[in-house]
CSV table of N, CA and C in Angstrom, one decimal:
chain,number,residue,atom,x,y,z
A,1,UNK,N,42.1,-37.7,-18.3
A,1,UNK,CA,41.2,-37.9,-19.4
A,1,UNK,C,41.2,-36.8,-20.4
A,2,UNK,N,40.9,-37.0,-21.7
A,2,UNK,CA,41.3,-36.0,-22.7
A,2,UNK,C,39.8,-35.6,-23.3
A,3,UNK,N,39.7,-34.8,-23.4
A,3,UNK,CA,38.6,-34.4,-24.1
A,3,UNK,C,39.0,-33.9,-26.0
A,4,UNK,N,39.3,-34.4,-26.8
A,4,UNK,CA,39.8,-34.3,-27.8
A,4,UNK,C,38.8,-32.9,-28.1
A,5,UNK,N,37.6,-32.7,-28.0
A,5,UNK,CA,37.1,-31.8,-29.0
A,5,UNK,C,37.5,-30.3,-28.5
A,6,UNK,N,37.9,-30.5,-27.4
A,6,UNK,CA,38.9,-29.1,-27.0
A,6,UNK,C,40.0,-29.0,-26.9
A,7,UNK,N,40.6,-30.2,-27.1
A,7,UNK,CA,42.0,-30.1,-26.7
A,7,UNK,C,42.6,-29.7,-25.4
A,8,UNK,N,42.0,-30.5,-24.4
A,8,UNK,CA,41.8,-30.3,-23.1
A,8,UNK,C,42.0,-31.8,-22.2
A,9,UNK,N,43.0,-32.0,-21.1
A,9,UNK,CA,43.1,-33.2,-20.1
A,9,UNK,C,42.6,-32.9,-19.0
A,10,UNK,N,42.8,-33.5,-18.5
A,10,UNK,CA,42.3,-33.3,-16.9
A,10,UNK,C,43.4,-33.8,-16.3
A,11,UNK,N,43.6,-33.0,-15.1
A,11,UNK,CA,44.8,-33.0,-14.4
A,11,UNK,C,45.1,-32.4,-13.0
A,12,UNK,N,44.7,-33.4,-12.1
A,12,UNK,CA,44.7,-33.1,-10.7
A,12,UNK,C,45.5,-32.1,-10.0
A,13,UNK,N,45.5,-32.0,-9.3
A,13,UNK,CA,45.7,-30.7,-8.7
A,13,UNK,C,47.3,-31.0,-8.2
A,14,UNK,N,48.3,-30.6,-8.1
A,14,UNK,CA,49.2,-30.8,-7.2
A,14,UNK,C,49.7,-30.0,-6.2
A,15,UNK,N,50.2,-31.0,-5.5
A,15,UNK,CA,51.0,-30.0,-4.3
A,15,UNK,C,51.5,-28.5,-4.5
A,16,UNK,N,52.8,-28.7,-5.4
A,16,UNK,CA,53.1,-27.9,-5.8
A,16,UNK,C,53.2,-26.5,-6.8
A,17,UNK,N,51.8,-26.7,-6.9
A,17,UNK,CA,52.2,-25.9,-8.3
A,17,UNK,C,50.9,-24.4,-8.0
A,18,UNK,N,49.9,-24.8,-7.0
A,18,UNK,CA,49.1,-24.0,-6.7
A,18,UNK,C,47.9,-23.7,-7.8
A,19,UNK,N,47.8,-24.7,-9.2
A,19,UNK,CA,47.0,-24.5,-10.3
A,19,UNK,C,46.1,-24.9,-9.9
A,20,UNK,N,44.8,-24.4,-10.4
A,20,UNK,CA,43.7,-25.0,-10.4
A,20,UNK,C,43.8,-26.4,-10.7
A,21,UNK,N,42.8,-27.0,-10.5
A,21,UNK,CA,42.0,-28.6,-10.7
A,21,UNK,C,41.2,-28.5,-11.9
A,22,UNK,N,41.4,-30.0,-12.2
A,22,UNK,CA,40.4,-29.9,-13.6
A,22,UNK,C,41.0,-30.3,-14.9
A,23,UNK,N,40.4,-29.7,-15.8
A,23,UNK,CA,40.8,-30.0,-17.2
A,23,UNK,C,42.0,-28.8,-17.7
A,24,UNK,N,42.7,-29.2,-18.5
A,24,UNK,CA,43.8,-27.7,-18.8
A,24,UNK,C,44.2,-27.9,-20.2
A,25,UNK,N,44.2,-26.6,-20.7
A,25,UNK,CA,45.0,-26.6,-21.9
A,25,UNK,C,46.5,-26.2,-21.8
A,26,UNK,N,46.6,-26.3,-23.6
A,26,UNK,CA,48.4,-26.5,-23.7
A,26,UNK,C,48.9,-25.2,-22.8
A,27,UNK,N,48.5,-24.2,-22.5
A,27,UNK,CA,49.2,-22.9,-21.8
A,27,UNK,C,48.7,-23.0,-20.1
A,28,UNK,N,48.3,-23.7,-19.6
A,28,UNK,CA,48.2,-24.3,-17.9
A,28,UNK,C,49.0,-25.2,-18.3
A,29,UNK,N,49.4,-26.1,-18.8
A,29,UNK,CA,50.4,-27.2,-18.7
A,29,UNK,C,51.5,-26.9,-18.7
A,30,UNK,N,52.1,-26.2,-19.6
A,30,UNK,CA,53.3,-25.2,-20.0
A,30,UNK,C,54.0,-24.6,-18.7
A,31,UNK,N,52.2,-23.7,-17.8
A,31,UNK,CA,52.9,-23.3,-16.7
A,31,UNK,C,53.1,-24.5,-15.6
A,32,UNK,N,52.5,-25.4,-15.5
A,32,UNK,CA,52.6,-26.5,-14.8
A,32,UNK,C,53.9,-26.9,-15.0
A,33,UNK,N,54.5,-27.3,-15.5
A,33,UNK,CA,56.3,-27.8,-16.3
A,33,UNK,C,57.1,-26.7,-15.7
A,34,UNK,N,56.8,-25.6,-15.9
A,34,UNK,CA,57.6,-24.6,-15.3
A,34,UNK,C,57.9,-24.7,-13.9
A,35,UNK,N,56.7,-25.0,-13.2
A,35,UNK,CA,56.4,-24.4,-12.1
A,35,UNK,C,57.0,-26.4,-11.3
A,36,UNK,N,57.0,-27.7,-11.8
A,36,UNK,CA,57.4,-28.5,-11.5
A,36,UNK,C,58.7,-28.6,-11.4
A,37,UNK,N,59.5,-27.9,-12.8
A,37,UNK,CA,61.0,-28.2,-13.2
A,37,UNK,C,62.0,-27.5,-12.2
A,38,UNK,N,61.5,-26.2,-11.2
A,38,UNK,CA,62.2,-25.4,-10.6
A,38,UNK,C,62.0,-26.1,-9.7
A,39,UNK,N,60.4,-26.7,-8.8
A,39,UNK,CA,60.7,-27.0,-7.4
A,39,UNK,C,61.4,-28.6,-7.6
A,40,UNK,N,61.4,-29.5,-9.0
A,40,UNK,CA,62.6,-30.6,-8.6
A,40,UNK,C,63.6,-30.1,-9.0
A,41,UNK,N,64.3,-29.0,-9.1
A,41,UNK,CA,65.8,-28.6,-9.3
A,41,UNK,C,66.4,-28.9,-10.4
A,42,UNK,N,65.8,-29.2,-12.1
A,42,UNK,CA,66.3,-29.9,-12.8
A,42,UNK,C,66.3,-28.8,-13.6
A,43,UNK,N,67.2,-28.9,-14.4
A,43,UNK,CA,67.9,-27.8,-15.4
A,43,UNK,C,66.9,-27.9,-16.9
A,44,UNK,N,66.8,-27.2,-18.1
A,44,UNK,CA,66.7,-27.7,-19.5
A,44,UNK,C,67.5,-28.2,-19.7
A,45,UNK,N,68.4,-28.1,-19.6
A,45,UNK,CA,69.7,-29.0,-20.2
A,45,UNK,C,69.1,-30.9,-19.7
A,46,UNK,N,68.9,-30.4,-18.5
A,46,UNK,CA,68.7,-32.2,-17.9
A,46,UNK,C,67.8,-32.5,-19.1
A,47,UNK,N,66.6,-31.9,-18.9
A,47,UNK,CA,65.4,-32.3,-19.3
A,47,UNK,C,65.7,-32.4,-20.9
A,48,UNK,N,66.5,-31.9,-21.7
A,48,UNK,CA,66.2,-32.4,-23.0
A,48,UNK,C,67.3,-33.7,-22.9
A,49,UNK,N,68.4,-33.9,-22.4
A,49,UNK,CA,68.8,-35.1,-22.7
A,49,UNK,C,68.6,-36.2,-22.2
A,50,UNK,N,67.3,-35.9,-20.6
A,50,UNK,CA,66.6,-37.6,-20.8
A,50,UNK,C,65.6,-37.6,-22.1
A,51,UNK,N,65.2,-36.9,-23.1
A,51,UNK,CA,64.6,-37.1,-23.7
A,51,UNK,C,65.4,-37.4,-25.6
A,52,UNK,N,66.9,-36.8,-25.5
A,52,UNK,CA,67.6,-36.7,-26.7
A,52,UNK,C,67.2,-35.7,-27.5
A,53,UNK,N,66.7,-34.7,-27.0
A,53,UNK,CA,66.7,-33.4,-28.2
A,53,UNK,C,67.5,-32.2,-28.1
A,54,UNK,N,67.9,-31.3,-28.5
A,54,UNK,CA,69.0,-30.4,-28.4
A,54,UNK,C,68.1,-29.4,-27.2
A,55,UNK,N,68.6,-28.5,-26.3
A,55,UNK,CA,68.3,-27.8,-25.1
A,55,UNK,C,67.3,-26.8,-26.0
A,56,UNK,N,67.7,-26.1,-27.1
A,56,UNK,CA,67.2,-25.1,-27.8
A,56,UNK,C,65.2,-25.5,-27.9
A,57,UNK,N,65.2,-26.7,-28.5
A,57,UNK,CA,64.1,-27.3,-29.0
A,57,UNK,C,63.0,-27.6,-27.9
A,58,UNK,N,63.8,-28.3,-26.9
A,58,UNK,CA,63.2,-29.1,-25.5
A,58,UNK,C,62.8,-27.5,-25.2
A,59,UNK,N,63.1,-26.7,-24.7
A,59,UNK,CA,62.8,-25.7,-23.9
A,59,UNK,C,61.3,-24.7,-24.7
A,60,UNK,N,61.7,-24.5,-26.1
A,60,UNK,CA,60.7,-24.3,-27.1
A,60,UNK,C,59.7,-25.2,-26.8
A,61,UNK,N,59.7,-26.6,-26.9
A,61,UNK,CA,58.6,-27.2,-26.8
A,61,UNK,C,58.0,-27.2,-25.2
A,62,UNK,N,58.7,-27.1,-24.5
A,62,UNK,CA,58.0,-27.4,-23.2
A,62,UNK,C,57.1,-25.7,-22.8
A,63,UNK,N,57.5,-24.8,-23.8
A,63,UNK,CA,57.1,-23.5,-23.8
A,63,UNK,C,55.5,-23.5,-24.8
A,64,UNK,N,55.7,-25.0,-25.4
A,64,UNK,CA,54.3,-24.7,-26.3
A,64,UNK,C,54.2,-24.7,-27.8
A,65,UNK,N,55.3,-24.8,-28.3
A,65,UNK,CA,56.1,-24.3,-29.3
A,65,UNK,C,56.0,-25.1,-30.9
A,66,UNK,N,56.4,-26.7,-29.8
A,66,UNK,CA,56.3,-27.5,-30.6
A,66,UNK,C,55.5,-28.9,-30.2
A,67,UNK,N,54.7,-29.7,-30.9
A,67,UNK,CA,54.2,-30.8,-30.5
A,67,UNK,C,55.5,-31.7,-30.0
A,68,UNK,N,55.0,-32.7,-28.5
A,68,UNK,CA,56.5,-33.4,-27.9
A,68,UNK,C,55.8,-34.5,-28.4
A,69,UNK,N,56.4,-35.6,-29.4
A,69,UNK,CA,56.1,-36.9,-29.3
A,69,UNK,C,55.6,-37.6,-27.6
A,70,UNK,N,54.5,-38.5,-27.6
A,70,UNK,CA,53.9,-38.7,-27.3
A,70,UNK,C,55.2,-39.6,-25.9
A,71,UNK,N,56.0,-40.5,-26.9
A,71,UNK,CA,56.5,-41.2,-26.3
A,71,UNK,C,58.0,-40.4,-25.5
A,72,UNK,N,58.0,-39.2,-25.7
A,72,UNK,CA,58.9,-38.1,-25.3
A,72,UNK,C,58.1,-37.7,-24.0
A,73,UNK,N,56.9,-37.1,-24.8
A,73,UNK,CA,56.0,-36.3,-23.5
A,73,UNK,C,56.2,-37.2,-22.5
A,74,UNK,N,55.7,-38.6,-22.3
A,74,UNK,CA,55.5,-39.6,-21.1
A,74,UNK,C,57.1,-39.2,-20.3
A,75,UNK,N,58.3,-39.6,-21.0
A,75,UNK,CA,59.1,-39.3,-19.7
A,75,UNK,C,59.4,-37.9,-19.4
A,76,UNK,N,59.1,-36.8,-19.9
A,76,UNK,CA,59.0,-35.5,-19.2
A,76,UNK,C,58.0,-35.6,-18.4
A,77,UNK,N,56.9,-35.9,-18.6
A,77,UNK,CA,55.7,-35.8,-17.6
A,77,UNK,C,56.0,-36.8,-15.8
A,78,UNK,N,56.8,-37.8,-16.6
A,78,UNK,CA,57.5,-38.9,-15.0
A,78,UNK,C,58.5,-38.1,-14.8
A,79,UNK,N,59.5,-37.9,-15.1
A,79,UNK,CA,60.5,-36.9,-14.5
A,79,UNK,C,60.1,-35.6,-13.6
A,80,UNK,N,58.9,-34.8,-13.7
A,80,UNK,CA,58.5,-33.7,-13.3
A,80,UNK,C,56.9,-34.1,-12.2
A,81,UNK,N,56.8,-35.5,-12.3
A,81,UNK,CA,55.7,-36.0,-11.4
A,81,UNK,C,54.5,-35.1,-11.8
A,82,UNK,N,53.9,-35.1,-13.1
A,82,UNK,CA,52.9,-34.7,-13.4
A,82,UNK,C,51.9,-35.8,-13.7
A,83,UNK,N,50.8,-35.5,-14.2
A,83,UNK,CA,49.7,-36.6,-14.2
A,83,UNK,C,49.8,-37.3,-16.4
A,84,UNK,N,49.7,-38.2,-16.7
A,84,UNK,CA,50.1,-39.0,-17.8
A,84,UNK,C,48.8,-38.1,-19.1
A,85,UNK,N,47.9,-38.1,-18.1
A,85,UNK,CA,46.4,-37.1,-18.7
A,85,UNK,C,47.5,-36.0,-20.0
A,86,UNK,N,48.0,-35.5,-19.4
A,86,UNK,CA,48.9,-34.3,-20.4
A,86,UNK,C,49.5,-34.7,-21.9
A,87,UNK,N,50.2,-36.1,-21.7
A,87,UNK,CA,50.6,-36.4,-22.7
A,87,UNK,C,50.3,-36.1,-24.3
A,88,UNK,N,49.1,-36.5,-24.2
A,88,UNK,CA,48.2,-36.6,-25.5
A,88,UNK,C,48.0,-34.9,-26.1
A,89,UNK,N,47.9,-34.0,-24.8
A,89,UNK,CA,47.9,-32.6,-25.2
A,89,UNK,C,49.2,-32.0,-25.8
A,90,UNK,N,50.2,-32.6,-24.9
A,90,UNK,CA,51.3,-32.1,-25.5
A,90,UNK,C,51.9,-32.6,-26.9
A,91,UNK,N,51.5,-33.4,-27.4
A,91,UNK,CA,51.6,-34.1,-29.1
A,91,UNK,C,50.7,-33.5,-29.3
A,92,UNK,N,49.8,-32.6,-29.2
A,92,UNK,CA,48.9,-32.3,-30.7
A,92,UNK,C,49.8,-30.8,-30.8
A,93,UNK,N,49.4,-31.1,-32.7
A,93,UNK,CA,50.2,-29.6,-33.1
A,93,UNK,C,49.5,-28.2,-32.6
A,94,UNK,N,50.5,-27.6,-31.4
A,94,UNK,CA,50.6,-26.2,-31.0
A,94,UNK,C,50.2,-24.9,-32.1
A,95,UNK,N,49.7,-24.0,-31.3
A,95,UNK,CA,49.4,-22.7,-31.8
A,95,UNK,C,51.0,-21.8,-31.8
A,96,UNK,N,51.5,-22.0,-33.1
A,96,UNK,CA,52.7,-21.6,-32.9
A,96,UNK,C,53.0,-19.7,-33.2
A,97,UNK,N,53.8,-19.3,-32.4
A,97,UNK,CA,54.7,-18.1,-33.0
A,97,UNK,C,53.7,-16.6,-32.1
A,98,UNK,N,52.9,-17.4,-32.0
A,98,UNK,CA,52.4,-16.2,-31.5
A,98,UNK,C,53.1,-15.4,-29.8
A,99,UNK,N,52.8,-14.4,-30.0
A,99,UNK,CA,53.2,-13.1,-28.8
A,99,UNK,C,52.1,-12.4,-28.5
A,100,UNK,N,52.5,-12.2,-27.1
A,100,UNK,CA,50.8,-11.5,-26.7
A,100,UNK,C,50.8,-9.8,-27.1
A,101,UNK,N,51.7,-9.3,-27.7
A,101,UNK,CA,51.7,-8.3,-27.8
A,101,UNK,C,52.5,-7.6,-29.8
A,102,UNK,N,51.7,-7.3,-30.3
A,102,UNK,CA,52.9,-7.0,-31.9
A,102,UNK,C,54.4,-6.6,-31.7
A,103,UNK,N,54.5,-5.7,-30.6
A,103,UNK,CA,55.7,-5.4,-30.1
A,103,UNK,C,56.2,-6.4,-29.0
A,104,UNK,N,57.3,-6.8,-29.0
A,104,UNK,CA,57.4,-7.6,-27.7
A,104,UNK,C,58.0,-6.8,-26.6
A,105,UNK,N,56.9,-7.1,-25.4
A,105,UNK,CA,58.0,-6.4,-24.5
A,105,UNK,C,58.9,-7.0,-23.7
A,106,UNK,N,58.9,-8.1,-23.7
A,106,UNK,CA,60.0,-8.5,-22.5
A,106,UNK,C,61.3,-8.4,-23.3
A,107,UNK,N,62.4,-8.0,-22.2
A,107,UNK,CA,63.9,-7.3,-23.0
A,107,UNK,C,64.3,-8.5,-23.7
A,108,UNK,N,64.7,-9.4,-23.2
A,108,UNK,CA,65.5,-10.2,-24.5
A,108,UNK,C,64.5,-10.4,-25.5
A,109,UNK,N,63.2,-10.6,-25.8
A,109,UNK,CA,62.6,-11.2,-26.7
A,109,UNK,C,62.8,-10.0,-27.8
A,110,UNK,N,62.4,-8.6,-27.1
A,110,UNK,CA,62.6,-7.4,-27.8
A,110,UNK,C,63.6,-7.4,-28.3
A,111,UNK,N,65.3,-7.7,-27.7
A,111,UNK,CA,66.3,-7.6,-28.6
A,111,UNK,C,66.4,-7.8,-29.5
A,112,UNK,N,65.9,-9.6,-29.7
A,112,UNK,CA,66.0,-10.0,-31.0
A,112,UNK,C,65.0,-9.4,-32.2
A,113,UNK,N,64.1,-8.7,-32.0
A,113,UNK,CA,62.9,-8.1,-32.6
A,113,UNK,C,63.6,-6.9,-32.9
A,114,UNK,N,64.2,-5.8,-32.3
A,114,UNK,CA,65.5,-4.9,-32.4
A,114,UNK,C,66.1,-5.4,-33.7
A,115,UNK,N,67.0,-5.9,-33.3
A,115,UNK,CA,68.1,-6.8,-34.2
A,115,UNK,C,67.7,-6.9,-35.5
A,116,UNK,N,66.3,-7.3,-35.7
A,116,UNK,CA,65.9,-8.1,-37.1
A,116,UNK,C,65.5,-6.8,-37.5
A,117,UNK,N,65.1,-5.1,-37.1
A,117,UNK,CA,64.7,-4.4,-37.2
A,117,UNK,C,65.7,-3.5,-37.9
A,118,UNK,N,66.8,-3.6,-37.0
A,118,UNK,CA,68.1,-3.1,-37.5
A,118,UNK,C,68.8,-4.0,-38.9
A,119,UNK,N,68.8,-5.0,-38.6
A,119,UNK,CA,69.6,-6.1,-39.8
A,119,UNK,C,69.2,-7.0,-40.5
A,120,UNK,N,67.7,-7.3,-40.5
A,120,UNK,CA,66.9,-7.8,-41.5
A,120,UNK,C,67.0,-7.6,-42.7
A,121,UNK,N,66.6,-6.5,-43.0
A,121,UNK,CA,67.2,-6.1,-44.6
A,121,UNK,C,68.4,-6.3,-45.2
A,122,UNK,N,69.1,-5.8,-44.5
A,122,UNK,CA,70.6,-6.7,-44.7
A,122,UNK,C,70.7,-8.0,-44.7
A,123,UNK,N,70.5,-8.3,-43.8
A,123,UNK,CA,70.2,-10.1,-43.7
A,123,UNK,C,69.6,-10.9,-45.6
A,124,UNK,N,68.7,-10.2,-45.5
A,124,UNK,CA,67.6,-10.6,-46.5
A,124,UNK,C,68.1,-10.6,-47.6
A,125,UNK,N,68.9,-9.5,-48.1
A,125,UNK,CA,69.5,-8.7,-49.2
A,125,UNK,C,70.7,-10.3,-49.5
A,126,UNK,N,71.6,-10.2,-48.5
A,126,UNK,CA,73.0,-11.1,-48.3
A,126,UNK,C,72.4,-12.4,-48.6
A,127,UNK,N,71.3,-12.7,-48.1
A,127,UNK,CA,70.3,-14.1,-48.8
A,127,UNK,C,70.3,-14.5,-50.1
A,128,UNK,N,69.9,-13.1,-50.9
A,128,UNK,CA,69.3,-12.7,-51.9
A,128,UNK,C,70.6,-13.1,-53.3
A,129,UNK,N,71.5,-12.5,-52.5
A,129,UNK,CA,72.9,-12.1,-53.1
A,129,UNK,C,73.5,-13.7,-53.2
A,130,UNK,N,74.0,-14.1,-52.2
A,130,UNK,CA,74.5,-15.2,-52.0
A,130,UNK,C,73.7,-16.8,-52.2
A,131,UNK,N,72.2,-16.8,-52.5
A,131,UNK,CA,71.6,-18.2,-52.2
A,131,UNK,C,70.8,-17.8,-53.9
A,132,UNK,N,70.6,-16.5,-54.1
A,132,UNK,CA,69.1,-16.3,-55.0
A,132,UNK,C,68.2,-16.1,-54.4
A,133,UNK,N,66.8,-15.6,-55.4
A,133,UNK,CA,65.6,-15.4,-54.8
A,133,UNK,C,64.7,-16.2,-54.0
A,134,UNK,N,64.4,-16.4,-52.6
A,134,UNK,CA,64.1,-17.3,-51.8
A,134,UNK,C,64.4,-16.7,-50.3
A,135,UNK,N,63.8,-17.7,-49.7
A,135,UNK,CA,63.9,-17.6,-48.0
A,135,UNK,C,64.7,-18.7,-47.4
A,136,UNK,N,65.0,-18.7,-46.1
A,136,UNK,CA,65.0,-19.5,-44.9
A,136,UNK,C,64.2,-19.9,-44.2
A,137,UNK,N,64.4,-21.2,-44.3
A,137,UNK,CA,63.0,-22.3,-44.0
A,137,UNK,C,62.9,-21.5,-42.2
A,138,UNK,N,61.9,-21.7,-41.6
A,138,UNK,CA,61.7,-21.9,-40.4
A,138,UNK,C,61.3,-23.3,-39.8
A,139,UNK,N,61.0,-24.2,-40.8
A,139,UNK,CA,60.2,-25.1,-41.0
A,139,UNK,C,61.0,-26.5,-40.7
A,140,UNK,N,62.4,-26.5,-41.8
A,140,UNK,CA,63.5,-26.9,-41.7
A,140,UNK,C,64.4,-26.5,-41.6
A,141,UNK,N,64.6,-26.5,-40.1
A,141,UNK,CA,65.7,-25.5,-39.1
A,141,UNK,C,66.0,-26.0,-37.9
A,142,UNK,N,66.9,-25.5,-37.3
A,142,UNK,CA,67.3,-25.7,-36.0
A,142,UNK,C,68.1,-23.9,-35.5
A,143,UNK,N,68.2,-24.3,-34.4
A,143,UNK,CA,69.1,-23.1,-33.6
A,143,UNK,C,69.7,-23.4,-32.1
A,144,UNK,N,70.8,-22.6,-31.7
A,144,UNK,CA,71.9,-23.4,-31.5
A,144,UNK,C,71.6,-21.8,-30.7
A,145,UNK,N,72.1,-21.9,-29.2
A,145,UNK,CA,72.7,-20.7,-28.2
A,145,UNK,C,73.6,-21.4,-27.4
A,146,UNK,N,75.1,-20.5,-27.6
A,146,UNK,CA,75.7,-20.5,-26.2
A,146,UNK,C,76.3,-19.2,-26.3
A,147,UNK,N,77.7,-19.8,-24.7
A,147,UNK,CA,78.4,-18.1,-24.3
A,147,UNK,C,79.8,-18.8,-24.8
A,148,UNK,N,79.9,-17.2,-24.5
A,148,UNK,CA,81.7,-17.0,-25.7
A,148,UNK,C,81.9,-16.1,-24.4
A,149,UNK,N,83.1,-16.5,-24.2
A,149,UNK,CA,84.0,-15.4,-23.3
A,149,UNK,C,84.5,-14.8,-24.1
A,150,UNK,N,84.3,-13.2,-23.8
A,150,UNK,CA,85.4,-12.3,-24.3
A,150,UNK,C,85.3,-10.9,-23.3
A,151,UNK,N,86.6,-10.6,-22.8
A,151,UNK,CA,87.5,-9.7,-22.5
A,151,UNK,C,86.5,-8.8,-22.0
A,152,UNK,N,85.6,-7.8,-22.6
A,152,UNK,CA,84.2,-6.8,-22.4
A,152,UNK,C,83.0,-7.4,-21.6
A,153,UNK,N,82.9,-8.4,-21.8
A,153,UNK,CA,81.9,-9.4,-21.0
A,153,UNK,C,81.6,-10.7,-21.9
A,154,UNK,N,81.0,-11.6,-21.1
A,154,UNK,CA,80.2,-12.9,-22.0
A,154,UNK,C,79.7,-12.4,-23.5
A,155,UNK,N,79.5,-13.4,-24.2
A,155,UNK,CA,78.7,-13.0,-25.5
A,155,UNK,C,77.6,-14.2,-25.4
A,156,UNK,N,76.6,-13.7,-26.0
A,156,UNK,CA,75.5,-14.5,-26.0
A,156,UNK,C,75.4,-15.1,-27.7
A,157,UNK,N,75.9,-16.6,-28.1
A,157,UNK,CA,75.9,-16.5,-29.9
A,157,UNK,C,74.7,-17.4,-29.9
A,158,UNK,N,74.2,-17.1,-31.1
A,158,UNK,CA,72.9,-17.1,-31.3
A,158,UNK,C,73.2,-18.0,-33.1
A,159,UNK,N,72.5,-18.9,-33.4
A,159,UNK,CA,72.9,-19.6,-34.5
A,159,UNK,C,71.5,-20.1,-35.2
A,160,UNK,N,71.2,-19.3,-36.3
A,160,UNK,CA,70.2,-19.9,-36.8
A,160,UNK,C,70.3,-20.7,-37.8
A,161,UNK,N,69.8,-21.7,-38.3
A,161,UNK,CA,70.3,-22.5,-39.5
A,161,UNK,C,68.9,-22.9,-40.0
A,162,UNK,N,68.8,-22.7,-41.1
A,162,UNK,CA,67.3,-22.7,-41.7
A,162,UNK,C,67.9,-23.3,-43.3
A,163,UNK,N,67.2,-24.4,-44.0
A,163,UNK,CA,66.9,-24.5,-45.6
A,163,UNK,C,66.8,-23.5,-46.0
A,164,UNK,N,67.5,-23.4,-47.1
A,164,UNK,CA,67.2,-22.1,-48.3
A,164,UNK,C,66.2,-22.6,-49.3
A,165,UNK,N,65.3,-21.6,-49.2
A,165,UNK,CA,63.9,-22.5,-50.0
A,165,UNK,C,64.0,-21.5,-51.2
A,166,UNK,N,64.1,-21.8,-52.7
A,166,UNK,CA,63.7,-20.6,-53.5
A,166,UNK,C,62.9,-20.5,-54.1
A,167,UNK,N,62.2,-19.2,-54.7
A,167,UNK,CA,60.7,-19.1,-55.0
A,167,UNK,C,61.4,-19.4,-56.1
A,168,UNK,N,59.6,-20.1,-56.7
A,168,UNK,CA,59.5,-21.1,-57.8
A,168,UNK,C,58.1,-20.5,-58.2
A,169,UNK,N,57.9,-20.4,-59.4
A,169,UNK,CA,56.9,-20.2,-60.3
A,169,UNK,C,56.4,-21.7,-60.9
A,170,UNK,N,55.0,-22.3,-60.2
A,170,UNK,CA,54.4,-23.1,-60.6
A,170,UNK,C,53.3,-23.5,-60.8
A,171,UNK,N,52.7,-23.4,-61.6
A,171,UNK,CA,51.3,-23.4,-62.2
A,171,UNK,C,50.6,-24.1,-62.0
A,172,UNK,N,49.3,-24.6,-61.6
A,172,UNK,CA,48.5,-25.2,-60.8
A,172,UNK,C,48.2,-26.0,-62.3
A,173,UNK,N,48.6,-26.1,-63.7
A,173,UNK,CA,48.0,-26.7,-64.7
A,173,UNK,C,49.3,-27.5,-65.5
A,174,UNK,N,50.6,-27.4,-64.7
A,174,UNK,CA,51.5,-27.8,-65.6
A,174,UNK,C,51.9,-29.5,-64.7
């Protein structure tokens, strides 16, 4: 059962998962998925292609990230033997981007917070230079990880692809 005005289902207790009983929001469900996907042995990878979304995205969304179409959510929720109550939570639009901390500490997340620390400017500049004055969408984007063998060890490549949006001067009277 959904309680819309909190954005809250109800969702019985399971075997496995050790969560409380009751109603939950999108961040107990999130761990609930976690905590289902390991004990049925199923990879992200599975899980985004019974659903057709790229591994990048499915994993993001099952983290919170992104709203899962409703008709998405249902077969992730049957795949992972969770209760259908969830569904409706998982389509409404998420509290996105946030980190529990301004710095991040966990090491990879930090890397990439490093990185952008070190090469942002650069990054920004090479934008600047090559597209004009403007950003990269987040908005209309995707991203793409895999591994590259090489000789020193694995590489981890990391691929963002974002719209070049340019700033525009537009007058709220023209």
């Amino acid at each position: 059962m959904l309680d819309a005005a909190k954005g809250r289902g109800t969702w019985p207790r399971t075997d496995y998962s050790g969560v409380h009983a009751g109603p939950m929001n999108r961040n107990e469900i999130t761990e609930h998925f976690v905590v289902a996907r390991l004990a049925k042995g199923l990879s992200r990878q599975e899980l985004a292609d019974a659903i057709g979304r790229p591994v990048v995205w499915t994993t993001s969304a099952l983290l919170g990230q992104h709203p899962i179409p409703a008709e998405l959510g249902k077969v992730l929720v049957e795949m992972l033997g969770l209760d259908e109550s969830a569904v409706p939570v998982l389509a409404a639009p998420p509290m996105r981007g946030g980190l529990p901390t301004a710095v991040p500490t966990d090491p990879t997340i930090y890397r990439f917070y490093e990185a952008l620390q070190v090469y942002g400017g650069a990054i920004k500049e090479l934008i600047h230079e090559r597209f004009g004055d403007g950003i990269m969408s987040a908005i209309n984007f995707s991203v793409d990880l895999r591994k590259e063998s090489h000789p020193s060890g694995d590489r981890v490549v990391v691929t963002f692809d974002g719209k070049f949006l340019p700033y525009q001067w537009v007058s709220a009277n023209e």
